[in-house]
Amino acid sequence: MNDHIRTVLIVGGGTAGWMAAAAFAKTLGSDCAIRLVESEEIGTVGVGEATVPHLSYFNRFLEIDEAEFVRQTQGTFKLGIQFNDWGKPGDSYIHGFGSIGHDIAMQPFHQLWLRAHKLGLAGDIGDYSINTLAAPRGRFMASPRDAPPSSPLANIAYAYHFDAGRYARHLRGYAESRGVRRTEGKIAQVLLRPDDGFVEAVQLESGERIEAELFIDCSGFRGLLIEQALHTGYEEWTQWLPCDRALAVACEKVGPPTPYTRCTARDAGWQWRIPLQHRTGNGYVYASQHISDDEAAATLLANLDGKALGDPRPLRFVTGRRRQAWNRNVVSLGLASGFMEPLESTSIYMIQSGIMRLLSLMPRRDFSPVLRDRYNAQVAVESERIRDFLILHYKATQRDGSAFWRQCRDMPIPAALQDTIDLFRDTGSFFREGFEEMFGLVSWVQVMIGQGIMPARCHPLAEQMPEADLRQFMQGVRQVLESCVDAMPPHEAFIARHCAAAMAA
Ligand SMILES: Cc1cc2nc3c(=O)[nH]c(=O)nc-3n(C[C@H](O)[C@H](O)[C@H](O)COP(=O)(O)OP(=O)(O)OC[C@H]3O[C@@H](n4cnc5c(N)ncnc54)[C@H](O)[C@@H]3O)c2cc1C
C-alpha cells in the first residue's frame, strides 16, 4: 500500500474553500476522499469581486469555459485599475495589465520612454499600453484568434470582476460532480493528536466527527484550525498598511460597465468601485484611527453612481499574515492565512497560488517538514513583495490634507521596498525577486511613475538611439496602439455578444 494522502478535509466554503475543493477534485483523483464542511449560519465574508489575470489560468486548469463562467457570475472584464487622487488630489493613472510599448533588444520600453519623455518626445506612460488606452474609452475585447502574433491585439491581458458568491456556487457544482462531499454544519471542536499535536478530527455541533489526514483551513479570518487550534501566530503589518475596516455596499448600475476597477483615495483610506453586469460593487477601506464608522458610511454613500442596494456592511481586519501558512497537517488558504487589503485584488490570486503550490509540494502521510518549510518560505517571499507593492501606493504620495495621508507619507518602510524605490529613482531599474514575486516590472513602473516617482535618468543603453529615431519609434508605437484600440468594440457590446448573463438580476 502506498503512503499517499487518502483523506482531505476542507474547512470552509467561501471562495478559498471551493477553489481548493475544485482543484483537488480535478487533481487528486478517486484515491483521495475530499470532504468540505461549511456553515450557512456563519456564512462567508461576501466580498472579493475584483481579480488579476492569473484567474484565467486557474479556470483553464479546471477546464471551465470562460464565457460560461462570466455568464454565471454576472462578470465583466478588467483591463486594470484606475487610481484617482493617490499621488495628490486630481491625479489619475491606470495600472494596466499586460505590457507597455515595445521592448528593444536589452532595453525595456519604459527606459526608452524615460529618455523620450525628458526630451519632450513622448506623452504619459499610459499612452503606450493597449490596456491603459482602451480602459478609459470603455473598449474591450479578448484577443482574436486570427490576430498576427506581432500585434498588440494578440496579447490582451485581462482579469474579471465577478460576483464571488456565484463563483463559489459554480465551483461547488464542479467539485461535487467530481466526488467532493459537502457537509453543512458548524465545527464546535478541533481534536489534536496527543503525541504530535497534528489535527486528528473536527467535531460538528451535531456530534458528527470527521477525521482526515490533511486539513485545509479555509475558515476565513477566524483561522479555526491554523490559529484557534494550532496557535500558529500572526505577523501584523498594520504599521505599513494601516487600514483596518471596510464598509461594502452594492448600488444600482448606471451606464455601461467600465472595463476597469476604480480606486479613489479618500481622507482616511480609499474607495473601490467594481462594475458587474447587474450591479456595481463599492466599498470604503479605512483606518478606524482616523475616521468613525458613521463618517465612513456617509462618505461611501455620498460617492455612489446609483441608488444603494441596502445598508453598508461592516468588515474588520488586521493586515498581516499567518506566521506559517502550513503548520503540521494544516494548510491555511484565503483569509485564514492572512489579509493585506484589497487594493490590488491580490487575495484570490494568493488562494490560487497557495493551491498550486500545495499541489506541487504535495505531502505524503509522513508530512515531510522539508515540503512544509519550502511552502512557507515561498509564501513569505510572495506575501512580503505584495505587501511592499501595496505599501508603495500609500507611501508615494504628496497628499497632506489629512492626518491619515501624512502618516502614510512619513512612515518608515521596509528596507527591501526602500531599495526598490531608490534603484528605480536612480535609473528606472527594477528587478523581480525571483519566481515568487507576483507583480513584475510593468506593474511597478506604472505605479511608481503614476504616483510621482520619476527616475532621475534612464539606463545608458537607452541613449544609444539617435533622437530622430526615438521620436519616430515613440510615434510608431502610439499609432499602432491607437489603431488597435479603435478596432476594439465597447466593453458592453463584447459582453452582450459573448457572455451576457441570462437575467440582469
Ligand atoms: C473588504 C474586503 C474586500 C475584498 N476585496 C477583494 C477583491 O476585490 N479581490 C480579491 O481577490 N479579494 C478580495 N478580498 C478578499 C476575499 O474576500 C477573500 O480572499 C475571499 O473571499 C476568500 O475568503 P475565504 O474563503 O478565505 O473566507 P470566507 O468567505 O470568510 O469563508 C469562510 C468559510 O468558513 C466557514 N466557517 C467558518 N467557521 C466555521 C465553523 N466553525 N464551522 C463550519 N464552517 C465554518 C464559513 O461558513 C465560510 O464558509 C476582500 C476582502 C475584504 C475584507
Coordinates of C-alpha atoms and ligand atoms in Angstrom, one line a residue:
M1 CA 0.0 0.0 0.0
N2 CA 1.3 3.4 -0.9
D3 CA 1.7 6.3 1.6
H4 CA -0.4 8.9 -0.4
I5 CA -2.8 11.1 1.5
R6 CA -6.1 9.4 1.3
T7 CA -8.4 11.9 3.1
V8 CA -8.6 15.7 2.9
L9 CA -11.0 17.8 4.8
I10 CA -11.5 21.4 3.7
V11 CA -12.9 23.6 6.4
G12 CA -15.0 26.5 4.9
G13 CA -17.0 27.0 1.8
G14 CA -16.1 30.6 0.7
T15 CA -14.1 31.4 -2.4
A16 CA -11.0 29.7 -0.8
G17 CA -12.7 26.5 0.2
W18 CA -14.5 25.9 -3.1
M19 CA -11.4 26.9 -5.2
A20 CA -9.4 24.3 -3.2
A21 CA -12.2 21.7 -3.5
A22 CA -12.4 22.1 -7.3
A23 CA -8.7 22.0 -7.8
F24 CA -8.2 18.9 -5.6
A25 CA -11.1 17.1 -7.1
K26 CA -9.6 17.6 -10.5
T27 CA -6.1 16.6 -9.5
L28 CA -6.1 14.1 -6.6
G29 CA -8.3 11.5 -8.3
S30 CA -10.5 8.9 -6.8
D31 CA -7.8 7.5 -4.5
C32 CA -8.3 10.5 -2.2
A33 CA -11.6 11.3 -0.5
I34 CA -12.3 15.0 -0.3
R35 CA -14.8 16.5 2.1
L36 CA -15.8 20.1 2.8
V37 CA -17.6 21.4 5.8
E38 CA -19.3 24.8 5.8
S39 CA -21.8 26.6 7.9
E40 CA -24.5 28.6 6.3
E41 CA -25.3 30.1 9.6
I42 CA -21.7 31.6 9.8
G43 CA -21.7 32.5 6.1
T44 CA -18.9 33.8 4.0
V45 CA -17.1 37.2 4.0
G46 CA -19.2 38.1 0.9
V47 CA -16.7 40.4 -0.8
G48 CA -13.9 39.8 -3.2
E49 CA -15.1 40.7 -6.7
A50 CA -12.0 42.0 -8.5
T51 CA -9.3 39.8 -9.7
V52 CA -5.9 39.7 -11.6
P53 CA -5.3 38.0 -14.9
H54 CA -4.0 34.8 -13.3
L55 CA -7.5 33.6 -12.5
S56 CA -8.0 32.7 -16.2
Y57 CA -5.2 30.2 -15.8
F58 CA -6.9 28.6 -12.8
N59 CA -10.2 28.4 -14.7
R60 CA -8.4 26.9 -17.7
F61 CA -6.7 24.4 -15.4
L62 CA -10.2 23.4 -14.3
E63 CA -11.3 23.4 -17.9
I64 CA -14.1 25.9 -17.1
D65 CA -15.4 27.6 -20.2
E66 CA -14.7 31.4 -20.0
A67 CA -18.0 32.6 -21.5
E68 CA -20.0 30.3 -19.2
F69 CA -18.0 31.5 -16.2
V70 CA -18.6 35.2 -17.0
R71 CA -22.3 34.5 -17.6
Q72 CA -22.8 32.5 -14.4
T73 CA -21.0 35.1 -12.2
Q74 CA -22.6 38.3 -13.8
G75 CA -19.0 39.0 -14.6
T76 CA -17.3 41.8 -16.6
F77 CA -13.8 42.3 -17.8
K78 CA -11.0 44.2 -16.2
L79 CA -8.0 45.7 -18.1
G80 CA -6.5 47.3 -15.0
I81 CA -7.1 49.6 -12.0
Q82 CA -7.7 53.3 -12.2
F83 CA -6.1 55.1 -9.2
N84 CA -7.6 58.5 -8.6
D85 CA -6.2 61.1 -6.3
W86 CA -3.4 58.9 -4.9
G87 CA -0.2 60.8 -5.7
K88 CA -2.1 64.0 -5.0
P89 CA -5.7 65.2 -5.4
G90 CA -6.6 65.5 -9.1
D91 CA -4.1 62.8 -10.2
S92 CA -5.3 59.8 -12.1
Y93 CA -3.4 56.9 -13.6
I94 CA -4.2 53.3 -14.6
H95 CA -2.2 50.3 -13.5
G96 CA -2.9 48.2 -16.6
F97 CA -2.3 44.5 -17.1
G98 CA 0.0 43.3 -19.9
S99 CA 2.9 45.1 -21.5
I100 CA 3.8 48.7 -22.2
G101 CA 5.1 49.7 -25.6
H102 CA 7.6 47.6 -27.3
D103 CA 10.9 46.4 -25.8
I104 CA 14.0 46.8 -28.0
A105 CA 16.9 44.4 -27.6
M106 CA 18.2 44.8 -24.0
Q107 CA 16.0 47.8 -23.3
P108 CA 12.6 47.6 -21.7
F109 CA 10.3 50.1 -23.3
H110 CA 10.0 52.3 -20.3
Q111 CA 13.7 53.1 -20.5
L112 CA 13.3 54.5 -24.0
W113 CA 10.1 56.2 -22.8
L114 CA 12.0 57.9 -20.0
R115 CA 14.5 59.4 -22.3
A116 CA 11.9 60.4 -24.8
H117 CA 9.8 61.9 -22.1
K118 CA 12.6 64.0 -20.8
L119 CA 13.3 65.2 -24.3
G120 CA 9.6 66.1 -24.8
L121 CA 9.1 63.5 -27.4
A122 CA 6.6 61.3 -25.5
G123 CA 3.3 61.6 -23.7
D124 CA 2.3 59.9 -20.5
I125 CA 3.5 56.3 -20.0
G126 CA -0.2 55.3 -20.1
D127 CA -0.4 56.4 -23.7
Y128 CA 1.8 53.4 -24.7
S129 CA -0.2 50.4 -23.3
I130 CA -3.2 48.9 -25.1
N131 CA -4.9 48.4 -21.7
T132 CA -4.5 51.9 -20.4
L133 CA -5.6 53.4 -23.7
A134 CA -8.6 51.2 -24.1
A135 CA -9.9 51.2 -20.4
P136 CA -10.9 54.8 -20.1
R137 CA -12.5 54.7 -23.5
G138 CA -14.7 51.7 -22.4
R139 CA -13.3 49.4 -25.1
F140 CA -12.6 45.7 -24.6
M141 CA -12.1 42.5 -26.4
A142 CA -10.3 39.3 -25.9
S143 CA -7.5 38.6 -28.3
P144 CA -8.9 37.4 -31.6
R145 CA -7.5 34.0 -32.7
D146 CA -6.5 35.4 -36.1
A147 CA -4.6 38.4 -34.7
P148 CA -1.0 38.5 -36.1
P149 CA 1.4 37.4 -33.3
S150 CA 3.2 40.8 -33.5
S151 CA 0.1 42.8 -33.0
P152 CA -0.8 44.2 -29.5
L153 CA -4.2 42.7 -30.1
A154 CA -2.7 39.2 -29.9
N155 CA -1.9 39.6 -26.2
I156 CA -4.6 41.5 -24.5
A157 CA -4.2 40.8 -20.8
Y158 CA -7.3 41.0 -18.7
A159 CA -8.9 39.8 -15.5
Y160 CA -12.5 39.7 -14.3
H161 CA -14.9 41.4 -12.0
F162 CA -17.5 38.9 -10.7
D163 CA -20.0 38.0 -8.0
A164 CA -17.9 36.0 -5.6
G165 CA -20.8 34.1 -4.2
R166 CA -21.8 32.9 -7.7
Y167 CA -18.3 31.8 -8.4
A168 CA -18.2 29.7 -5.2
R169 CA -21.5 28.2 -6.2
H170 CA -20.2 27.4 -9.7
L171 CA -17.1 25.8 -8.2
R172 CA -19.3 23.9 -5.7
G173 CA -21.2 22.3 -8.6
Y174 CA -17.9 21.5 -10.3
A175 CA -16.4 19.9 -7.2
E176 CA -19.5 18.0 -6.1
S177 CA -19.9 16.5 -9.6
R178 CA -16.4 15.2 -9.2
G179 CA -16.9 13.5 -5.9
V180 CA -16.3 16.1 -3.2
R181 CA -18.7 15.5 -0.3
R182 CA -20.1 18.6 1.3
T183 CA -21.4 18.7 4.9
E184 CA -23.4 21.5 6.2
G185 CA -22.7 22.2 9.9
K186 CA -20.8 24.2 12.4
I187 CA -17.5 22.9 13.7
A188 CA -17.6 23.0 17.5
Q189 CA -14.3 21.5 18.3
V190 CA -10.9 20.7 16.7
L191 CA -9.3 17.5 18.1
L192 CA -5.5 17.2 18.2
R193 CA -3.4 14.0 18.3
P194 CA -1.8 13.9 21.8
D195 CA 1.6 12.7 20.6
D196 CA 2.5 15.3 18.0
G197 CA -0.2 18.0 18.1
F198 CA -1.4 17.2 14.5
V199 CA -5.1 17.7 13.9
E200 CA -6.9 14.4 14.1
A201 CA -10.5 15.4 13.5
V202 CA -13.1 18.1 13.8
Q203 CA -16.3 17.6 15.7
L204 CA -19.5 19.3 14.5
E205 CA -22.2 20.7 16.7
S206 CA -24.4 17.8 15.5
G207 CA -21.9 15.5 17.2
E208 CA -20.5 14.1 13.9
R209 CA -16.8 13.6 14.0
I210 CA -14.8 14.0 10.7
E211 CA -11.3 12.6 10.6
A212 CA -8.7 13.3 7.8
E213 CA -5.0 13.2 7.1
L214 CA -4.7 16.6 5.5
F215 CA -6.7 19.6 6.6
I216 CA -7.2 22.7 4.5
D217 CA -8.2 25.7 6.7
C218 CA -10.4 28.0 4.6
S219 CA -12.4 29.2 7.6
G220 CA -11.8 32.9 7.0
F221 CA -10.4 35.5 9.4
R222 CA -11.0 33.2 12.4
G223 CA -8.5 30.6 11.3
L224 CA -10.3 27.9 13.1
L225 CA -7.6 25.2 12.7
I226 CA -4.4 27.2 11.9
E227 CA -4.8 29.7 14.7
Q228 CA -7.5 28.7 17.2
A229 CA -6.4 25.1 17.4
L230 CA -2.7 25.3 16.4
H231 CA -1.8 28.8 17.7
T232 CA 0.4 29.4 14.8
G233 CA 0.7 33.2 15.3
Y234 CA 0.1 36.2 13.2
E235 CA 2.6 38.7 11.9
E236 CA 0.9 42.1 11.8
W237 CA 1.7 44.7 9.1
T238 CA -0.5 47.5 10.4
Q239 CA 2.4 49.9 10.8
W240 CA 2.6 49.9 7.0
L241 CA -0.9 49.0 5.9
P242 CA -3.0 50.9 8.5
C243 CA -6.5 50.4 7.1
D244 CA -8.4 48.0 9.4
R245 CA -12.0 48.3 8.4
A246 CA -14.2 48.4 5.3
L247 CA -17.8 49.1 4.5
A248 CA -19.2 47.4 1.4
V249 CA -22.4 48.2 -0.4
A250 CA -23.7 47.4 -3.9
C251 CA -25.5 50.1 -5.9
E252 CA -27.7 50.1 -9.0
K253 CA -25.8 50.0 -12.2
V254 CA -25.7 53.3 -14.1
G255 CA -24.4 53.2 -17.6
P256 CA -22.3 50.6 -19.3
P257 CA -19.8 48.7 -17.1
T258 CA -16.3 50.1 -17.2
P259 CA -13.6 47.6 -18.1
Y260 CA -11.5 48.5 -15.1
T261 CA -11.7 48.7 -11.3
R262 CA -11.6 52.2 -9.8
C263 CA -9.8 53.0 -6.5
T264 CA -10.2 56.6 -5.3
A265 CA -8.2 57.9 -2.4
R266 CA -10.3 59.3 0.5
D267 CA -9.3 61.2 3.6
A268 CA -8.9 58.1 5.7
G269 CA -8.3 55.4 3.1
W270 CA -9.8 54.7 -0.3
Q271 CA -13.0 53.7 -2.1
W272 CA -13.4 50.9 -4.6
R273 CA -15.9 50.6 -7.5
I274 CA -16.3 47.3 -9.2
P275 CA -18.8 47.1 -12.1
L276 CA -20.7 43.8 -12.6
Q277 CA -23.3 43.1 -15.3
H278 CA -26.3 43.6 -12.9
R279 CA -24.9 46.0 -10.3
T280 CA -21.9 47.9 -9.1
G281 CA -19.9 46.9 -6.0
N282 CA -18.5 49.6 -3.8
G283 CA -16.6 49.8 -0.6
Y284 CA -14.6 52.2 1.6
V285 CA -11.5 50.7 3.1
Y286 CA -10.4 52.9 6.0
A287 CA -8.3 53.3 9.2
S288 CA -10.6 53.4 12.2
Q289 CA -8.0 55.6 14.0
H290 CA -8.7 58.4 11.5
I291 CA -12.5 58.2 10.8
S292 CA -15.6 57.0 12.6
D293 CA -17.7 54.3 11.1
D294 CA -20.6 56.7 10.6
E295 CA -18.4 59.2 8.8
A296 CA -17.0 56.5 6.6
A297 CA -20.5 55.3 5.7
A298 CA -21.6 58.8 4.9
T299 CA -18.6 59.3 2.6
L300 CA -19.2 55.9 0.9
L301 CA -22.9 56.6 0.3
A302 CA -22.3 60.1 -1.0
N303 CA -19.9 58.7 -3.6
L304 CA -22.0 56.0 -5.4
D305 CA -23.0 56.1 -9.0
G306 CA -26.5 54.9 -8.3
K307 CA -29.0 54.0 -5.6
A308 CA -27.6 51.9 -2.8
L309 CA -29.0 48.4 -2.7
G310 CA -29.0 48.0 1.0
D311 CA -27.1 49.3 4.0
P312 CA -23.3 49.3 4.0
R313 CA -21.9 46.0 5.5
P314 CA -19.1 46.4 8.0
L315 CA -15.9 44.3 7.9
R316 CA -12.9 44.4 10.2
F317 CA -9.5 43.0 9.6
V318 CA -5.9 43.2 10.8
T319 CA -3.4 43.4 7.9
G320 CA -0.6 40.8 8.1
R321 CA -0.1 37.1 7.6
R322 CA -0.1 33.8 9.5
R323 CA 3.5 33.1 10.6
Q324 CA 3.3 29.7 9.0
A325 CA 0.7 29.2 6.3
W326 CA 1.4 25.4 6.6
N327 CA 1.6 24.1 10.2
R328 CA 1.7 20.4 11.0
N329 CA -1.0 18.8 8.8
V330 CA -3.0 22.0 8.3
V331 CA -2.5 24.3 5.3
S332 CA -4.4 27.6 5.5
L333 CA -5.7 29.3 2.4
G334 CA -7.6 32.6 1.9
L335 CA -8.4 34.8 4.8
A336 CA -7.3 32.1 7.3
S337 CA -3.7 32.6 6.1
G338 CA -3.8 36.4 6.3
F339 CA -5.0 39.5 4.6
M340 CA -3.3 42.6 3.3
E341 CA -6.1 44.6 1.8
P342 CA -8.0 44.6 -1.5
L343 CA -6.2 47.5 -3.2
E344 CA -4.6 45.4 -6.0
S345 CA -7.0 42.4 -5.9
T346 CA -4.4 40.0 -4.7
S347 CA -6.3 37.8 -2.2
I348 CA -8.0 35.5 -4.7
Y349 CA -4.7 35.2 -6.6
M350 CA -2.9 34.1 -3.4
I351 CA -5.6 31.4 -2.8
Q352 CA -4.8 30.2 -6.3
S353 CA -1.1 30.3 -5.9
G354 CA -1.4 28.5 -2.5
I355 CA -3.4 25.7 -4.1
M356 CA -1.0 25.3 -6.9
R357 CA 2.0 25.4 -4.5
L358 CA 0.5 22.8 -2.3
L359 CA -0.2 20.5 -5.3
S360 CA 3.4 20.9 -6.4
L361 CA 4.7 20.2 -2.8
M362 CA 2.0 17.6 -2.1
P363 CA 2.9 15.8 1.2
R364 CA 2.8 12.1 1.8
R365 CA 1.3 10.7 5.0
D366 CA 4.6 11.3 6.9
F367 CA 4.3 15.1 6.2
S368 CA 8.0 15.7 5.5
P369 CA 9.0 19.0 7.1
V370 CA 11.1 19.8 4.1
L371 CA 8.0 20.3 1.9
R372 CA 6.3 22.4 4.6
D373 CA 9.4 24.6 5.0
R374 CA 9.7 25.2 1.3
Y375 CA 6.0 26.0 1.1
N376 CA 6.2 28.5 4.0
A377 CA 9.4 30.1 2.6
Q378 CA 7.7 30.7 -0.8
V379 CA 4.6 32.1 0.8
A380 CA 6.8 34.5 2.8
V381 CA 8.5 35.9 -0.3
E382 CA 5.3 36.2 -2.2
S383 CA 3.4 38.0 0.6
E384 CA 6.2 40.3 1.5
R385 CA 6.6 41.5 -2.0
I386 CA 2.9 42.0 -2.5
R387 CA 2.9 43.8 0.9
D388 CA 5.7 46.1 -0.4
F389 CA 3.9 46.8 -3.6
L390 CA 0.8 47.8 -1.6
I391 CA 2.8 50.0 0.8
L392 CA 4.2 51.8 -2.2
H393 CA 0.7 53.2 -3.1
Y394 CA 0.4 54.7 0.4
K395 CA 4.0 55.9 0.8
A396 CA 4.5 57.6 -2.6
T397 CA 2.1 60.4 -2.1
Q398 CA 2.2 64.2 -1.7
R399 CA -1.3 64.3 -0.1
D400 CA -1.1 66.2 3.1
G401 CA -4.7 67.2 3.6
S402 CA -5.5 64.6 6.3
A403 CA -3.7 63.0 9.2
F404 CA -4.1 59.6 7.6
W405 CA -2.1 60.6 4.5
R406 CA 0.5 62.5 6.4
Q407 CA 1.1 59.3 8.5
C408 CA 1.4 57.2 5.3
R409 CA 3.7 59.7 3.6
D410 CA 6.0 59.9 6.6
M411 CA 6.1 56.3 7.7
P412 CA 9.3 54.3 7.7
I413 CA 9.0 51.5 5.1
P414 CA 10.6 48.0 4.8
A415 CA 14.2 48.1 3.7
A416 CA 13.5 46.0 0.6
L417 CA 10.9 48.5 -0.6
Q418 CA 13.2 51.4 0.1
D419 CA 15.9 49.7 -2.1
T420 CA 13.4 49.1 -4.9
I421 CA 12.4 52.8 -4.8
D422 CA 16.0 54.0 -4.6
L423 CA 17.1 51.9 -7.6
F424 CA 14.1 53.0 -9.7
R425 CA 14.6 56.6 -8.7
D426 CA 18.2 56.5 -9.9
T427 CA 17.9 54.9 -13.4
G428 CA 14.4 53.4 -13.7
S429 CA 15.7 49.9 -13.0
F430 CA 13.7 47.2 -11.4
F431 CA 14.4 43.5 -10.6
R432 CA 11.9 40.9 -9.7
E433 CA 12.7 38.9 -6.6
G434 CA 12.5 35.6 -8.4
F435 CA 9.6 33.4 -9.4
E436 CA 7.6 34.1 -6.3
E437 CA 7.2 37.8 -6.9
M438 CA 3.7 38.4 -8.2
F439 CA 4.0 41.9 -9.7
G440 CA 6.6 42.4 -12.4
L441 CA 8.4 45.3 -14.0
V442 CA 5.4 46.8 -15.8
S443 CA 3.3 47.0 -12.7
W444 CA 6.0 48.6 -10.6
V445 CA 6.8 51.1 -13.3
Q446 CA 3.2 52.2 -13.7
V447 CA 2.6 52.6 -10.0
M448 CA 5.9 54.4 -9.3
I449 CA 5.5 56.8 -12.2
G450 CA 1.8 57.1 -11.6
Q451 CA 2.5 58.2 -8.0
G452 CA 5.2 60.7 -8.9
I453 CA 8.4 58.7 -8.5
M454 CA 10.2 59.7 -11.7
P455 CA 13.7 58.3 -12.3
A456 CA 16.5 60.9 -12.4
R457 CA 18.0 59.4 -15.6
C458 CA 17.5 56.5 -17.9
H459 CA 19.7 53.4 -18.5
P460 CA 22.8 54.4 -20.5
L461 CA 21.9 52.0 -23.3
A462 CA 18.6 53.9 -23.9
E463 CA 20.7 56.8 -25.0
Q464 CA 22.2 55.0 -28.0
M465 CA 19.2 55.6 -30.3
P466 CA 19.5 58.8 -32.3
E467 CA 16.9 61.4 -31.2
A468 CA 15.1 61.4 -34.6
D469 CA 14.8 57.6 -34.5
L470 CA 13.5 57.8 -30.9
R471 CA 10.8 60.3 -31.9
Q472 CA 9.7 58.1 -34.8
F473 CA 9.8 55.0 -32.6
M474 CA 7.6 56.6 -30.0
Q475 CA 5.1 57.9 -32.6
G476 CA 5.0 54.5 -34.3
V477 CA 4.2 52.6 -31.1
R478 CA 1.5 55.1 -30.2
Q479 CA -0.1 54.9 -33.7
V480 CA -0.2 51.1 -33.7
L481 CA -1.8 51.1 -30.3
E482 CA -4.3 53.7 -31.2
S483 CA -5.4 51.7 -34.3
C484 CA -5.7 48.6 -32.2
V485 CA -7.9 50.4 -29.6
D486 CA -10.1 51.8 -32.5
A487 CA -10.6 48.2 -33.6
M488 CA -11.9 47.1 -30.1
P489 CA -15.7 47.1 -29.5
P490 CA -17.3 48.8 -26.5
H491 CA -17.0 46.5 -23.4
E492 CA -20.7 46.2 -23.0
A493 CA -21.1 45.2 -26.7
F494 CA -18.4 42.5 -26.2
I495 CA -20.3 41.1 -23.2
A496 CA -23.6 41.2 -25.0
R497 CA -22.2 39.3 -27.9
H498 CA -20.2 36.6 -25.9
C499 CA -21.2 36.2 -22.3
A500 CA -24.3 38.2 -21.2
A501 CA -25.8 36.7 -18.0
A502 CA -29.3 35.2 -18.6
M503 CA -31.1 37.6 -16.3
A504 CA -29.9 41.0 -15.2
A505 CA -30.9 40.2 -11.6
Ligands
LIG1 C1 -13.2 44.5 2.4 C2 -12.6 43.4 1.5 C3 -12.6 43.4 0.2 C4 -12.0 42.4 -0.6 N1 -11.9 42.5 -2.0 C5 -11.2 41.6 -2.7 C6 -11.1 41.7 -4.1 O1 -11.6 42.6 -4.7 N2 -10.3 40.8 -4.7 C7 -9.8 39.7 -4.0 O2 -9.1 38.9 -4.7 N3 -10.0 39.6 -2.7 C8 -10.7 40.5 -2.0 N4 -10.9 40.3 -0.7 C9 -10.5 39.0 -0.1 C10 -11.6 37.9 -0.4 O3 -12.8 38.4 0.0 C11 -11.2 36.6 0.2 O4 -9.9 36.3 -0.1 C12 -12.1 35.5 -0.4 O5 -13.4 35.8 -0.3 C13 -11.8 34.2 0.4 O6 -12.4 34.2 1.6 P1 -12.3 32.9 2.4 O7 -12.9 31.8 1.6 O8 -10.9 32.7 2.9 O9 -13.2 33.2 3.7 P2 -14.8 33.3 3.9 O10 -15.5 33.8 2.7 O11 -15.0 34.1 5.2 O12 -15.3 31.8 4.2 C14 -15.1 31.2 5.4 C15 -15.9 29.9 5.4 O13 -15.6 29.2 6.6 C16 -16.8 28.7 7.2 N5 -16.6 28.5 8.6 C17 -16.0 29.4 9.5 N6 -16.1 28.9 10.7 C18 -16.7 27.7 10.6 C19 -17.1 26.7 11.6 N7 -16.9 26.9 12.9 N8 -17.8 25.6 11.1 C20 -18.0 25.4 9.8 N9 -17.7 26.3 8.9 C21 -17.0 27.4 9.3 C22 -17.8 29.8 6.8 O14 -19.1 29.3 6.9 C23 -17.4 30.0 5.4 O15 -17.9 29.1 4.5 C24 -11.5 41.3 0.0 C25 -11.6 41.1 1.4 C26 -12.2 42.2 2.2 C27 -12.2 42.0 3.7

